[in-house]
N, CA and C of each residue as an Amber inpcrd file, in Angstrom:
protein
   165
 110.3480000  97.1700000  78.0100000 109.0500000  97.4000000  78.6250000
 108.9750000  96.7170000  79.9900000 109.4680000  95.4840000  80.0760000
 109.3990000  94.7340000  81.3160000 110.3190000  95.3360000  82.3840000
 111.4870000  95.7910000  81.9900000 112.4200000  96.4130000  82.9330000
 111.8300000  97.7020000  83.4820000 111.1850000  98.4630000  82.6180000
 110.5700000  99.7200000  83.0380000 109.4360000  99.4460000  84.0330000
 108.6770000  98.3960000  83.8170000 107.5920000  98.0430000  84.7360000
 108.1580000  97.6440000  86.0910000 109.2760000  96.9210000  86.1070000
 109.9050000  96.5310000  87.3690000 110.3830000  97.7620000  88.1300000
 110.9280000  98.7300000  87.4290000 111.3860000  99.9600000  88.0790000
 110.2160000 100.7140000  88.6880000 109.1130000 100.7840000  87.9560000
 107.9290000 101.4930000  88.4540000 107.3800000 100.8030000  89.6940000
 107.2910000  99.4850000  89.6490000 106.8020000  98.7370000  90.8050000
 107.7410000  98.9180000  91.9910000 109.0300000  98.9220000  91.7570000
 109.9990000  99.1290000  92.8270000 109.8620000 100.4920000  93.4730000
 109.7100000 101.5240000  92.6510000 109.5390000 102.8830000  93.1780000
 108.2410000 102.9870000  93.9710000 107.1770000 102.3800000  93.4700000
 105.9040000 102.4050000  94.1960000 106.0050000 101.6740000  95.5300000
 106.6990000 100.5560000  95.5430000 106.8650000  99.7950000  96.7780000
 107.6710000 100.5790000  97.8080000 108.7590000 101.1860000  97.3640000
 109.5740000 101.9960000  98.2760000 108.7740000 103.1960000  98.7810000
 108.0090000 103.8150000  97.9090000 107.1750000 104.9440000  98.3130000
 106.1420000 104.5230000  99.3520000 105.5430000 103.3680000  99.1600000
 104.5580000 102.8640000 100.1090000 105.1950000 102.5900000 101.4670000
 106.3900000 102.0020000 101.4690000 107.0820000 101.7080000 102.7290000
 107.3980000 103.0050000 103.4670000 107.9060000 103.9970000 102.7510000
 108.2210000 105.2830000 103.3830000 106.9590000 105.9500000 103.9160000
 105.8850000 105.9130000 103.1450000 104.6190000 106.4970000 103.5960000
 104.1230000 105.7920000 104.8630000 104.2070000 104.4670000 104.8850000
 103.7470000 103.7060000 106.0450000 104.5640000 104.0510000 107.2780000
 105.8720000 104.1930000 107.1260000 106.7310000 104.5390000 108.2610000
 106.3830000 105.9280000 108.7910000 106.1220000 106.8620000 107.9030000
 105.8030000 108.2290000 108.3320000 104.3940000 108.3140000 108.9200000
 103.4320000 107.6440000 108.2960000 102.0390000 107.7600000 108.7110000
 101.7480000 106.9960000 110.0040000 102.3040000 105.7990000 110.1390000
 102.0330000 104.9700000 111.3170000 103.3330000 104.3420000 111.8170000
 104.1490000 105.1120000 112.5120000 105.4420000 104.5820000 112.9450000
 105.3240000 103.4290000 113.9520000 104.2610000 103.4250000 114.7710000
 104.1060000 102.3360000 115.7390000 103.8660000 101.0050000 115.0420000
 102.9700000 101.0110000 114.0580000 102.6980000  99.7830000 113.3180000
 103.9180000  99.3460000 112.5070000 104.6160000 100.3140000 111.9420000
 105.7980000  99.9910000 111.1530000 106.8770000  99.3550000 112.0210000
 107.0720000  99.8770000 113.2260000 108.0950000  99.2980000 114.1020000
 107.6920000  97.8990000 114.5600000 106.4010000  97.6780000 114.8090000
 105.9420000  96.3330000 115.1670000 106.1700000  95.3550000 114.0210000
 105.8950000  95.7990000 112.8100000 106.0790000  94.9460000 111.6430000
 107.5480000  94.5820000 111.4450000 108.4230000  95.5550000 111.6040000
 109.8580000  95.2910000 111.4580000 110.3350000  94.3370000 112.5490000
 109.8490000  94.5030000 113.7640000 110.2170000  93.5940000 114.8540000
 109.7600000  92.1710000 114.5490000 108.5820000  92.0220000 113.9710000
 108.0830000  90.6920000 113.6060000 108.9390000  90.0830000 112.4990000
 109.3510000  90.8990000 111.5310000 110.1990000  90.3930000 110.4490000
 111.5310000  89.8980000 110.9900000 112.1590000  90.6830000 111.8690000
 113.4390000  90.2730000 112.4370000 113.2790000  89.0100000 113.2760000
 112.1830000  88.8960000 113.9980000 111.9220000  87.7020000 114.7910000
 111.7720000  86.4820000 113.8880000 111.0570000  86.6420000 112.7890000
 110.8720000  85.5280000 111.8530000 112.1930000  85.1290000 111.2110000
 113.0020000  86.1030000 110.8280000 114.3120000  85.8020000 110.2270000
 115.2020000  85.1110000 111.2410000 115.1730000  85.5760000 112.4830000
 115.9950000  84.9790000 113.5360000 115.5910000  83.5320000 113.8010000
 114.3060000  83.2800000 113.9130000 113.8570000  81.9090000 114.1950000
 114.1230000  80.9820000 113.0150000 113.9890000  81.4780000 111.8010000
 114.2820000  80.6240000 110.6490000 115.7810000  80.3400000 110.5510000
 116.6040000  81.3090000 110.9250000 118.0480000  81.0770000 110.9230000
 118.4320000  80.0450000 111.9730000 117.8080000  80.1120000 113.1370000
 118.0650000  79.1140000 114.1820000 117.6450000  77.7350000 113.7110000
 116.4990000  77.6500000 113.0210000 116.0200000  76.3710000 112.5220000
 117.0000000  75.7820000 111.5100000 117.4890000  76.6090000 110.5850000
 118.4480000  76.1460000 109.5890000 119.7210000  75.6650000 110.2840000
 120.1800000  76.4030000 111.2800000 121.3610000  75.9930000 112.0250000
 121.1710000  74.6660000 112.7200000 120.0050000  74.4720000 113.3080000
 119.7010000  73.1950000 113.9460000 119.6730000  72.0500000 112.9390000
 119.0860000  72.2950000 111.7830000 119.0210000  71.2500000 110.7690000
 120.4170000  70.8710000 110.2670000 121.2580000  71.8430000 110.0600000
 122.6330000  71.5650000 109.6140000 123.3760000  70.8150000 110.7090000
 123.1670000  71.2300000 111.9540000 123.7910000  70.5280000 113.0750000
 123.3400000  69.0840000 113.1610000 122.0590000  68.8410000 112.8990000
 121.5410000  67.4550000 112.9210000 122.1340000  66.6420000 111.7790000
 122.3470000  67.2490000 110.6360000 122.9430000  66.5280000 109.5120000
 124.3960000  66.1520000 109.7910000 125.1130000  67.0380000 110.4690000
 126.5120000  66.7770000 110.7640000 126.6510000  65.6620000 111.7820000
 125.7800000  65.6570000 112.7770000 125.8610000  64.6220000 113.8260000
 125.2340000  63.3990000 113.3130000
């Protein structure tokens, strides 16, 4: 039962993402750009922290 619920939620989430990309591509591209920016800055922060630990 729990596995089936996870599959349903996954399909709904993917469907929502596809709908959002088709319905509002400008907002979707802005959101993706923000996600990549956040991932990039967090990766830089982790790299800096590891560098500080080594030194």
